[in-house]
Coordinates of C-alpha atoms in Angstrom, one line a residue:
M129 CA -134.1 -24.2 -50.0
E130 CA -134.0 -27.5 -48.7
P131 CA -131.1 -28.2 -45.8
T132 CA -128.8 -29.9 -46.8
T133 CA -128.1 -32.3 -43.6
P134 CA -131.1 -34.0 -43.1
P135 CA -132.3 -34.7 -38.9
L136 CA -129.8 -37.4 -37.2
R137 CA -131.6 -40.0 -35.8
I138 CA -130.0 -41.0 -32.4
A139 CA -130.7 -44.4 -30.4
L140 CA -130.0 -44.7 -26.8
A141 CA -129.9 -48.0 -26.1
Q142 CA -130.9 -48.8 -22.2
V143 CA -129.3 -52.2 -21.7
D144 CA -128.9 -54.6 -19.0
T145 CA -125.4 -55.9 -18.8
C146 CA -123.7 -58.6 -16.6
V147 CA -120.2 -57.8 -15.0
G148 CA -117.5 -60.1 -16.4
D149 CA -119.9 -61.5 -19.4
V150 CA -117.7 -59.9 -22.2
A151 CA -119.3 -61.8 -24.7
G152 CA -123.1 -61.9 -24.2
N153 CA -122.6 -57.9 -23.5
A154 CA -121.3 -57.7 -26.8
A155 CA -124.0 -59.8 -28.4
T156 CA -126.3 -57.4 -27.1
V157 CA -124.8 -54.1 -28.5
L158 CA -125.0 -56.0 -31.7
A159 CA -128.5 -57.0 -31.4
R160 CA -129.6 -53.3 -30.3
T161 CA -127.7 -52.2 -33.0
R162 CA -129.2 -54.5 -35.7
E163 CA -132.6 -53.0 -34.4
A164 CA -131.6 -49.7 -34.2
A165 CA -130.2 -49.3 -37.9
A166 CA -133.4 -50.9 -39.0
R167 CA -135.5 -47.7 -37.3
G168 CA -133.0 -45.5 -39.2
A169 CA -130.5 -44.6 -36.5
R170 CA -127.1 -43.3 -37.4
L171 CA -125.9 -42.9 -34.2
V172 CA -126.4 -45.8 -31.7
A173 CA -125.2 -45.3 -27.9
F174 CA -125.0 -47.3 -25.1
P175 CA -124.2 -46.9 -21.3
E176 CA -120.9 -46.6 -19.6
M177 CA -119.0 -49.9 -19.5
T178 CA -121.3 -51.7 -21.7
L179 CA -118.8 -54.4 -22.9
T180 CA -117.5 -55.1 -19.4
G181 CA -120.6 -54.5 -17.1
Y182 CA -120.8 -52.3 -14.3
P183 CA -119.0 -52.0 -11.6
I184 CA -116.1 -54.1 -12.7
E185 CA -114.2 -52.8 -9.2
D186 CA -111.1 -55.2 -9.0
L187 CA -111.6 -56.8 -12.5
A188 CA -110.2 -53.7 -13.9
L189 CA -106.5 -54.7 -12.8
R190 CA -106.4 -57.8 -14.4
A191 CA -104.3 -57.4 -17.7
S192 CA -106.6 -60.8 -19.2
F193 CA -109.4 -59.2 -18.6
R194 CA -108.7 -56.0 -20.2
R195 CA -107.3 -57.8 -23.2
A196 CA -110.8 -59.7 -23.3
A197 CA -112.4 -56.1 -23.5
Y198 CA -110.3 -54.7 -26.1
R199 CA -110.6 -57.8 -28.1
A200 CA -114.4 -57.7 -28.2
G201 CA -114.5 -53.9 -29.2
D202 CA -112.5 -54.8 -32.3
D203 CA -114.5 -57.8 -33.0
L204 CA -118.0 -56.3 -32.7
A205 CA -116.5 -53.4 -35.0
R206 CA -115.8 -55.9 -37.6
T207 CA -118.8 -57.7 -37.3
L208 CA -120.8 -54.8 -37.5
A209 CA -119.4 -53.9 -40.5
D210 CA -119.5 -57.4 -42.0
E211 CA -123.4 -57.0 -41.3
G212 CA -123.5 -53.7 -43.5
L213 CA -123.6 -51.6 -40.2
G214 CA -120.5 -50.1 -40.7
D215 CA -122.0 -46.7 -41.3
V216 CA -123.6 -46.5 -38.2
T217 CA -121.7 -44.9 -35.4
V218 CA -122.3 -47.3 -32.0
V219 CA -120.7 -45.9 -28.7
V220 CA -120.1 -48.2 -26.3
G221 CA -118.7 -48.2 -23.0
T222 CA -115.6 -50.5 -22.1
V223 CA -112.1 -50.6 -19.9
G224 CA -108.9 -49.2 -21.2
A225 CA -105.7 -48.4 -20.0
R226 CA -103.4 -45.4 -20.0
P227 CA -99.4 -45.4 -19.5
V228 CA -98.9 -43.3 -15.9
K229 CA -95.0 -43.5 -15.0
E230 CA -95.8 -42.1 -11.3
R231 CA -98.6 -44.9 -10.7
P232 CA -97.0 -48.3 -11.7
M233 CA -98.6 -51.6 -10.7
A234 CA -97.0 -54.8 -10.5
A235 CA -100.2 -56.8 -10.9
L236 CA -100.4 -54.8 -14.2
G237 CA -97.1 -56.1 -15.4
S238 CA -96.4 -53.0 -16.9
P239 CA -96.7 -49.1 -15.5
A240 CA -100.0 -48.4 -16.7
R241 CA -103.3 -47.8 -15.1
P242 CA -106.9 -49.1 -16.3
T243 CA -109.6 -46.2 -17.5
N244 CA -113.2 -46.1 -17.9
R245 CA -113.4 -45.7 -21.7
A246 CA -116.1 -44.8 -24.1
I247 CA -115.1 -46.2 -27.5
A248 CA -116.9 -45.1 -30.6
L249 CA -116.8 -48.0 -33.8
R250 CA -117.5 -47.3 -37.2
D251 CA -116.4 -48.6 -40.5
G252 CA -115.0 -51.4 -39.1
R253 CA -112.6 -50.0 -36.3
V254 CA -112.7 -48.0 -33.4
V255 CA -112.8 -44.3 -34.2
A256 CA -112.5 -42.2 -31.3
S257 CA -112.0 -43.4 -27.5
Y258 CA -112.7 -41.4 -24.3
D259 CA -111.4 -42.1 -21.1
K260 CA -113.6 -40.6 -17.9
H261 CA -112.1 -37.8 -16.0
H262 CA -113.7 -37.5 -12.9
L263 CA -113.3 -40.9 -11.0
P264 CA -116.4 -41.0 -7.9
N265 CA -115.0 -41.9 -5.0
Y266 CA -117.6 -41.8 -2.6
G267 CA -121.3 -43.8 -1.8
V268 CA -121.0 -46.7 -3.7
F269 CA -118.5 -46.0 -6.1
D270 CA -114.7 -46.6 -6.0
E271 CA -113.5 -45.8 -9.1
F272 CA -110.4 -43.6 -7.7
R273 CA -108.6 -46.5 -6.8
V274 CA -109.1 -48.9 -9.8
F275 CA -109.0 -46.1 -12.6
T276 CA -106.8 -43.6 -13.9
P277 CA -108.5 -40.3 -15.3
G278 CA -108.5 -39.3 -18.8
D279 CA -107.3 -35.8 -20.0
T280 CA -108.6 -35.2 -23.6
T281 CA -111.9 -34.4 -24.9
C282 CA -113.6 -36.3 -27.7
V283 CA -116.1 -34.6 -30.2
L284 CA -117.2 -37.1 -32.7
D285 CA -118.1 -36.2 -36.3
V286 CA -121.6 -38.1 -37.5
D287 CA -123.2 -37.8 -40.4
G288 CA -121.7 -34.0 -40.1
R289 CA -122.8 -33.2 -36.9
R290 CA -120.8 -32.5 -33.8
V291 CA -121.8 -34.7 -31.1
G292 CA -119.5 -34.2 -28.2
L293 CA -119.1 -37.4 -25.7
V294 CA -118.4 -37.4 -21.9
V295 CA -119.3 -40.3 -19.5
C296 CA -121.6 -40.1 -16.2
E297 CA -119.5 -38.6 -13.1
D298 CA -118.1 -35.9 -16.0
V299 CA -121.5 -34.1 -16.1
W300 CA -121.8 -33.9 -12.1
Q301 CA -118.6 -32.0 -11.9
D302 CA -118.4 -28.6 -12.7
G303 CA -115.9 -27.4 -15.2
G304 CA -113.5 -30.2 -16.7
P305 CA -114.3 -31.9 -20.0
V306 CA -118.0 -30.2 -20.2
A307 CA -116.4 -26.7 -19.6
A308 CA -113.7 -27.6 -22.3
L309 CA -116.5 -28.5 -24.6
A310 CA -118.7 -25.3 -24.3
G311 CA -116.8 -23.5 -27.1
E312 CA -116.8 -26.4 -29.4
G313 CA -119.8 -25.6 -31.6
L314 CA -121.7 -28.9 -30.8
D315 CA -124.7 -30.0 -32.4
A316 CA -125.4 -32.1 -29.4
L317 CA -123.6 -33.5 -25.9
L318 CA -123.8 -37.8 -25.3
V319 CA -123.6 -38.7 -21.8
V320 CA -123.0 -42.5 -21.0
N321 CA -124.1 -43.8 -17.7
A322 CA -124.5 -46.2 -15.5
S323 CA -125.8 -44.5 -12.7
P324 CA -127.8 -46.6 -9.6
F325 CA -131.0 -45.9 -8.5
E326 CA -131.9 -44.0 -5.2
E327 CA -134.9 -42.3 -4.3
G328 CA -135.2 -38.8 -5.6
K329 CA -132.2 -39.0 -7.7
G330 CA -134.2 -38.9 -11.2
H331 CA -134.9 -35.2 -10.0
Q332 CA -131.4 -34.3 -9.8
R333 CA -130.3 -36.2 -12.8
A334 CA -132.6 -33.8 -15.2
E335 CA -132.0 -30.9 -13.6
L336 CA -128.2 -31.0 -13.7
A337 CA -128.5 -32.3 -17.4
A338 CA -130.4 -29.5 -18.4
R339 CA -127.6 -27.1 -17.0
R340 CA -125.3 -28.6 -18.6
A341 CA -127.1 -28.7 -22.0
A342 CA -127.5 -25.0 -21.1
E343 CA -123.6 -24.3 -20.6
V344 CA -122.7 -26.4 -24.2
G345 CA -125.4 -24.7 -26.0
A346 CA -127.2 -28.0 -27.3
P347 CA -129.3 -30.8 -26.4
L348 CA -127.9 -33.4 -23.8
L349 CA -128.4 -37.1 -24.3
Y350 CA -128.4 -39.4 -21.4
V351 CA -128.2 -43.1 -21.8
N352 CA -128.4 -44.9 -18.4
Q353 CA -127.7 -48.6 -17.7
V354 CA -130.7 -50.9 -16.5
G355 CA -131.0 -53.9 -14.4
G356 CA -129.7 -55.3 -11.1
Q357 CA -125.9 -56.0 -10.3
D358 CA -124.9 -57.3 -6.9
D359 CA -126.6 -55.0 -4.5
L360 CA -126.9 -52.2 -6.8
V361 CA -130.1 -51.3 -9.1
F362 CA -130.1 -49.4 -12.6
D363 CA -133.1 -47.9 -13.3
G364 CA -132.5 -46.5 -16.8
G365 CA -134.9 -43.9 -17.6
S366 CA -132.6 -42.3 -20.1
F367 CA -133.5 -39.1 -21.8
V368 CA -133.0 -36.0 -23.9
V369 CA -133.2 -32.5 -22.8
A370 CA -132.6 -29.0 -24.7
P371 CA -130.9 -26.4 -23.7
G372 CA -132.2 -23.3 -22.2
T373 CA -134.5 -25.5 -19.6
V374 CA -133.1 -24.8 -16.7
G375 CA -135.1 -25.4 -13.6
V376 CA -137.7 -26.6 -16.0
A377 CA -135.8 -29.8 -17.4
A378 CA -138.9 -30.8 -18.9
P379 CA -137.3 -33.6 -21.3
L380 CA -137.7 -34.1 -25.0
A381 CA -137.7 -37.6 -24.8
R382 CA -137.6 -40.2 -21.8
A383 CA -137.4 -44.1 -21.6
P384 CA -139.3 -45.7 -19.3
Q385 CA -137.9 -47.0 -15.8
F386 CA -136.6 -50.4 -14.7
V387 CA -136.8 -52.2 -18.2
E388 CA -134.9 -52.6 -21.3
H389 CA -135.7 -49.7 -24.0
L390 CA -134.6 -48.4 -27.2
L391 CA -134.9 -44.6 -27.1
L392 CA -134.6 -42.9 -30.5
W393 CA -135.0 -39.1 -31.0
D394 CA -134.0 -37.0 -34.0
L395 CA -131.5 -34.1 -33.7
P396 CA -132.9 -31.5 -35.7
V397 CA -131.0 -29.4 -38.7
R398 CA -129.0 -26.8 -37.2
G399 CA -130.9 -24.0 -36.2
E400 CA -134.3 -25.4 -36.2
A401 CA -135.5 -25.7 -32.3
P402 CA -135.9 -29.4 -31.2
G403 CA -138.7 -32.1 -31.6
R404 CA -140.5 -34.1 -29.0
G405 CA -139.8 -37.8 -28.8
E406 CA -141.5 -40.9 -26.9
V407 CA -141.7 -39.8 -23.4
A408 CA -142.3 -42.4 -20.7
P409 CA -144.5 -41.0 -17.3
P410 CA -142.8 -40.7 -14.3
L411 CA -143.4 -43.3 -11.7
D412 CA -144.8 -42.7 -8.5
P413 CA -142.3 -42.4 -5.5
D414 CA -143.5 -46.1 -3.8
E415 CA -143.6 -47.8 -7.7
E416 CA -140.0 -46.7 -8.0
V417 CA -139.2 -48.2 -4.5
Y418 CA -141.1 -51.5 -5.4
R419 CA -140.0 -52.0 -9.1
A420 CA -136.3 -51.4 -7.9
C421 CA -136.7 -54.0 -5.7
V422 CA -137.8 -56.3 -8.3
A423 CA -135.4 -55.2 -11.1
G424 CA -132.4 -55.7 -8.1
L425 CA -133.6 -59.6 -7.4
A426 CA -134.2 -60.4 -10.8
G427 CA -130.7 -59.3 -11.7
Y428 CA -129.2 -61.0 -8.6
V429 CA -131.1 -64.6 -9.3
R430 CA -130.3 -64.8 -12.7
K431 CA -127.1 -63.5 -13.0
N432 CA -125.8 -66.2 -10.4
G433 CA -127.4 -68.7 -12.0
F434 CA -130.6 -69.5 -9.7
R435 CA -133.7 -70.0 -11.1
S436 CA -135.9 -69.8 -8.0
V437 CA -135.8 -68.6 -4.4
V438 CA -137.2 -70.3 -1.2
L439 CA -138.1 -68.1 2.1
G440 CA -140.3 -68.5 4.9
M441 CA -143.8 -67.4 5.1
S442 CA -145.0 -66.3 8.4
G443 CA -147.9 -64.4 7.5
G444 CA -146.8 -61.3 8.5
I445 CA -145.6 -58.1 6.5
D446 CA -142.1 -58.5 5.8
S447 CA -142.5 -62.4 4.6
A448 CA -145.7 -61.1 2.1
L449 CA -144.0 -58.2 0.7
T450 CA -140.9 -60.0 -0.1
A451 CA -142.7 -63.3 -1.6
A452 CA -144.6 -60.5 -3.9
I453 CA -141.5 -58.9 -4.9
A454 CA -139.8 -62.4 -5.6
A455 CA -143.0 -63.7 -8.0
D456 CA -143.0 -60.5 -10.0
A457 CA -139.2 -61.1 -10.2
I458 CA -139.1 -64.4 -11.3
G459 CA -143.0 -65.8 -11.4
G460 CA -144.7 -67.6 -8.6
E461 CA -144.5 -71.0 -9.7
N462 CA -140.3 -70.3 -9.2
V463 CA -140.8 -68.9 -5.4
V464 CA -141.1 -71.7 -3.0
G465 CA -142.8 -70.7 0.5
V466 CA -142.1 -72.5 3.7
S467 CA -144.6 -72.0 6.6
M468 CA -142.6 -72.9 9.7
P469 CA -145.0 -72.7 12.8
S470 CA -144.0 -73.1 16.1
A471 CA -146.2 -73.9 19.6
Y472 CA -146.9 -70.2 19.4
S473 CA -147.9 -69.4 15.7
S474 CA -151.4 -68.2 15.6
E475 CA -154.1 -69.8 12.9
H476 CA -154.8 -66.7 11.5
S477 CA -150.8 -66.3 10.5
K478 CA -150.8 -69.9 9.2
D479 CA -153.8 -69.1 7.0
D480 CA -152.8 -65.5 6.1
A481 CA -149.6 -67.3 4.9
A482 CA -150.9 -70.0 2.8
D483 CA -153.5 -67.2 1.3
L484 CA -150.3 -65.3 0.0
A485 CA -149.0 -68.4 -1.6
A486 CA -152.1 -69.2 -3.3
R487 CA -152.4 -65.5 -4.8
L488 CA -149.0 -66.0 -6.1
G489 CA -148.9 -69.5 -7.4
A490 CA -145.9 -70.5 -5.3
D491 CA -145.0 -73.7 -3.9
Y492 CA -146.3 -73.7 -0.5
R493 CA -145.1 -76.1 2.2
V494 CA -146.0 -76.7 5.8
Q495 CA -143.1 -78.1 8.4
P496 CA -143.7 -77.4 11.7
I497 CA -141.0 -76.9 14.2
A498 CA -142.1 -78.1 17.2
P499 CA -140.5 -81.9 17.0
M500 CA -137.0 -79.8 16.6
V501 CA -137.1 -77.5 19.0
E502 CA -138.2 -80.0 21.5
A503 CA -135.0 -82.3 20.2
F504 CA -132.9 -79.2 21.0
Q505 CA -134.5 -78.5 24.3
G506 CA -133.8 -81.9 25.3
Q507 CA -130.5 -81.4 25.1
L508 CA -129.9 -77.5 26.0
H509 CA -132.7 -76.8 28.3
L510 CA -133.1 -72.9 27.3
D511 CA -135.4 -70.5 28.5
G512 CA -136.3 -66.9 27.9
V513 CA -134.4 -64.9 24.7
A514 CA -132.3 -68.1 24.2
E515 CA -135.6 -70.1 23.7
E516 CA -137.2 -67.8 21.4
N517 CA -134.1 -67.6 19.2
L518 CA -133.6 -71.3 19.5
Q519 CA -137.1 -71.6 17.8
A520 CA -136.1 -68.7 14.9
R521 CA -132.9 -70.4 14.1
V522 CA -134.2 -74.0 13.5
R523 CA -136.4 -72.2 11.1
G524 CA -133.3 -70.8 9.0
V525 CA -131.5 -74.3 9.4
L526 CA -134.7 -75.7 7.7
L527 CA -134.3 -73.4 4.3
M528 CA -130.9 -73.7 4.2
A529 CA -131.7 -77.7 4.3
I530 CA -134.1 -77.2 1.5
S531 CA -132.0 -74.4 -0.6
N532 CA -129.1 -77.2 -0.2
S533 CA -131.4 -80.2 -1.4
E534 CA -133.3 -78.2 -4.3
G535 CA -131.0 -75.4 -5.3
H536 CA -133.2 -72.9 -4.5
L537 CA -131.7 -69.3 -3.5
V538 CA -132.5 -68.5 0.0
I539 CA -134.0 -64.8 0.4
A540 CA -134.1 -63.1 3.7
P541 CA -137.4 -60.8 4.4
G542 CA -135.6 -58.1 6.6
N543 CA -136.3 -54.9 6.7
K544 CA -134.4 -51.4 7.2
S545 CA -135.9 -50.7 10.6
E546 CA -134.8 -54.4 11.9
L547 CA -131.4 -54.3 10.3
A548 CA -130.9 -50.9 11.9
T549 CA -131.9 -52.1 15.4
G550 CA -130.4 -55.5 15.4
Y551 CA -134.0 -56.5 15.9
A552 CA -133.5 -59.8 14.0
T553 CA -132.2 -63.1 15.2
I554 CA -128.9 -63.6 13.3
Y555 CA -129.2 -67.0 11.3
D556 CA -133.1 -67.2 11.1
A557 CA -135.2 -67.2 8.6
G558 CA -135.3 -63.1 8.5
S559 CA -131.5 -62.8 8.1
I560 CA -130.2 -65.7 6.7
G561 CA -129.4 -66.5 3.3
G562 CA -128.0 -64.9 0.0
Y563 CA -130.2 -61.9 -0.8
A564 CA -132.3 -59.5 0.8
P565 CA -134.6 -57.6 -1.6
I566 CA -136.2 -55.2 1.3
K567 CA -132.9 -54.7 3.1
D568 CA -132.8 -50.9 2.6
V569 CA -136.7 -50.2 3.0
D570 CA -137.8 -49.4 6.4
K571 CA -140.8 -50.6 8.1
S572 CA -143.3 -48.0 7.1
Q573 CA -142.3 -48.4 3.3
V574 CA -142.9 -51.8 3.6
W575 CA -146.5 -51.0 4.5
R576 CA -146.7 -48.3 1.8
L577 CA -145.2 -50.6 -1.0
A578 CA -147.6 -53.5 -0.2
R579 CA -150.2 -51.0 -0.4
W580 CA -149.3 -49.8 -4.1
R581 CA -148.7 -53.5 -4.9
N582 CA -152.2 -54.3 -4.1
N583 CA -153.7 -51.0 -5.7
H584 CA -151.7 -51.8 -8.6
A585 CA -153.4 -55.3 -9.0
L586 CA -156.8 -54.0 -8.2
D587 CA -155.9 -51.0 -10.9
A588 CA -155.4 -53.7 -13.4
G589 CA -158.4 -56.2 -12.4
E590 CA -156.4 -58.6 -10.8
I591 CA -156.4 -60.3 -7.6
P592 CA -154.4 -58.3 -5.0
P593 CA -150.9 -60.3 -4.1
I594 CA -150.6 -59.8 -0.5
P595 CA -153.4 -60.8 1.8
E596 CA -155.2 -57.5 3.8
S597 CA -154.9 -59.2 7.2
S598 CA -151.4 -59.4 6.5
I599 CA -150.8 -55.6 6.4
T600 CA -153.4 -54.7 9.4
K601 CA -152.4 -56.8 11.8
P602 CA -150.1 -55.9 14.5
P603 CA -146.3 -57.1 13.5
S604 CA -145.0 -59.9 15.7
A605 CA -142.5 -62.7 15.7
E606 CA -144.3 -64.7 17.7
L607 CA -141.9 -66.7 19.5
R608 CA -143.7 -66.3 23.0
P609 CA -147.6 -65.9 23.9
G610 CA -148.7 -62.1 22.9
Q611 CA -145.3 -61.0 21.3
L612 CA -145.4 -58.0 19.8
D613 CA -143.0 -55.8 18.2
Q614 CA -143.9 -52.6 20.2
D615 CA -143.1 -54.8 22.9
S616 CA -139.6 -53.9 22.6
L617 CA -139.2 -51.2 19.7
P618 CA -141.1 -47.8 19.5
P619 CA -144.3 -47.6 17.4
Y620 CA -142.9 -48.0 13.9
D621 CA -143.8 -44.6 13.0
V622 CA -141.7 -43.2 15.5
L623 CA -138.7 -45.1 15.2
D624 CA -138.5 -44.4 11.2
E625 CA -138.6 -41.0 11.5
V626 CA -136.0 -41.4 14.4
L627 CA -134.0 -43.7 12.6
D628 CA -134.2 -41.3 9.1
A629 CA -132.8 -38.4 11.1
Y630 CA -129.8 -40.1 12.8
I631 CA -129.0 -42.6 10.0
E632 CA -129.6 -40.9 6.8
H633 CA -129.1 -37.3 7.9
A634 CA -126.5 -38.1 10.6
E635 CA -128.2 -35.9 13.5
G636 CA -127.0 -36.4 17.2
R637 CA -128.7 -36.7 20.1
A638 CA -128.9 -32.8 20.4
E639 CA -130.7 -32.5 17.1
L640 CA -133.0 -35.5 17.9
L641 CA -134.2 -33.8 21.0
A642 CA -134.4 -30.6 19.3
R643 CA -137.1 -32.1 16.8
G644 CA -139.1 -33.3 19.9
F645 CA -138.3 -36.9 20.2
H646 CA -138.8 -38.0 23.7
P647 CA -135.4 -38.5 25.1
E648 CA -136.0 -42.2 26.3
V649 CA -136.6 -43.0 22.9
V650 CA -133.7 -41.3 21.3
D651 CA -131.3 -43.1 23.7
K652 CA -132.6 -46.3 23.3
V653 CA -132.6 -46.0 19.3
V654 CA -129.4 -44.7 19.2
T655 CA -128.0 -47.5 21.5
L656 CA -130.0 -49.9 19.8
V657 CA -128.2 -49.0 16.4
D658 CA -124.8 -48.3 17.7
R659 CA -124.6 -51.9 19.3
A660 CA -125.6 -53.9 16.2
E661 CA -123.4 -53.4 13.5
W662 CA -121.9 -57.0 14.2
K663 CA -125.1 -57.9 13.0
R664 CA -125.7 -56.1 10.1
R665 CA -121.9 -57.2 8.6
Q666 CA -123.1 -60.5 8.5
Y667 CA -126.8 -59.8 7.1
P668 CA -126.8 -60.7 3.3
L669 CA -126.4 -57.8 0.8
G670 CA -129.9 -56.4 -0.8
T671 CA -131.1 -54.3 -3.5
K672 CA -129.8 -50.5 -2.5
V673 CA -132.7 -47.8 -3.0
T674 CA -131.5 -45.2 -0.7
A675 CA -128.4 -42.6 -0.6
L676 CA -127.3 -44.2 3.0
A677 CA -127.7 -48.4 2.8
F678 CA -126.3 -50.7 5.6
G679 CA -123.1 -52.5 3.9
R680 CA -122.7 -50.2 1.3
D681 CA -122.3 -46.6 2.6
R682 CA -123.0 -46.8 6.1
R683 CA -119.9 -49.1 7.9
L684 CA -118.9 -48.1 11.4
P685 CA -116.5 -50.1 13.2
I686 CA -117.7 -52.7 15.1
T687 CA -115.7 -52.3 18.1
S688 CA -116.4 -48.9 19.5
R689 CA -116.3 -47.1 22.7
W690 CA -118.0 -44.1 21.0
R691 CA -121.5 -43.3 22.1
E692 CA -123.5 -39.8 21.4
P693 CA -123.2 -37.6 24.2
Q694 CA -126.0 -37.0 26.7
E695 CA -125.7 -33.7 26.9
G696 CA -124.3 -30.6 25.3
N697 CA -123.4 -30.3 21.6
P698 CA -122.8 -33.6 19.8
S699 CA -120.2 -32.2 17.5

């Protein structure tokens, strides 16, 4: 006997939204819904807070902004119906509001609080809505401050199928709406997300989703945002998992990371085993981080109205990797590289900078700084570190002057190891500007990413973008004769290991010594990190790729007398 209910085709629309661009985000929803419907989709799901962008932070508290989002949702529903798409169920994230007597806010003009809301559109109207229950208040998230939680569940009827609806954090917490939906006889559980990228987070998502699918006894469909938004980057990677895959979490379908994508999957007839759809291959860990840096910079440049960037090209590995990321993000022709040799700059560094620019197709310029440094020295008569820093700061002034004159965004090539230890001249070419693409990448990984990018080019039959000598030569600021980074810092392989333990894992001096690190190295690194907070607070924002990024996740008091105990238990 033929089944009475055919398979239900569902589209997970992995899109890049922009905070505040309500009209543009609504247009994206309309375009993607047209495409999905043309391919047979009956349910089209978009990420968390699609219409508003994410994270909206204090925009949520503006009544005028919320009203614009409400209108956009209503208008979108009517437009879909007018275009003959009214019978397609479209789920989009937006901002809502609920009356909350105990937490009135005068700024809102009424005793109401915003909510993180998902709405379902069909037949020219909003047919259902759901307010997120669990509001994260850790790491990059600040939702508890601006939103109020929901307290009801939502089950959509889509062509006779029961589809539960929850938002992001609701599946990360035990109990709550997922537990409440476990007895609802669901055919599928839809989770709409704006989940930022972090190294290793993909496995956590997949394993968690498999557990929740088993909990409700139905396939779980996870749609995630993609693209850069300020210092966050969203990797997409939307997927479908079946119940009963706990510990395996093998996806039935998976979208590629870091690109917009429409993932289609057919929910089978009730009682039949779910089939597999498109499954994008997972990325190598170094490729994930590289593509995250590219996406973060691309989003920041585009969403802030820039078309080009400028940076100092020293011939070293940090500026080389940053320039390669910029070329991949916005095109090499939109990258301005400025070589600013001093009296101490080596010929090989100048040659490497020129070679890099040629490989990338960048706009390359040479501006010696000696005359400008001499002009300052004629007045200041500096020596030692002050003289070294003067050279570095002249370079920063040059980049900002070019930016002001030509409208490029200055990008800083500083890495996480430098930022952690304060091994950077504040306001120099390595720390000045509007964005720092590798700010959350330690020095050891800088080399790995450069290797990955060059190998990727070779695999594609292309010329590697980064000169080999930029990767292999010892790093140096070249501010005095024969200077090397290791004159002032431990070897980077040791330094980065200590930094990872101290910063990422919050280990104290006793734990670091127990790992076998030399006491002098531990004391030096810990002291450098603790004393450099004032510098870090003045550094540009940059793409977050680790679980603990400076500026976003790790903020210590600038003035603090606390230091790691030299002996005994640091707790």
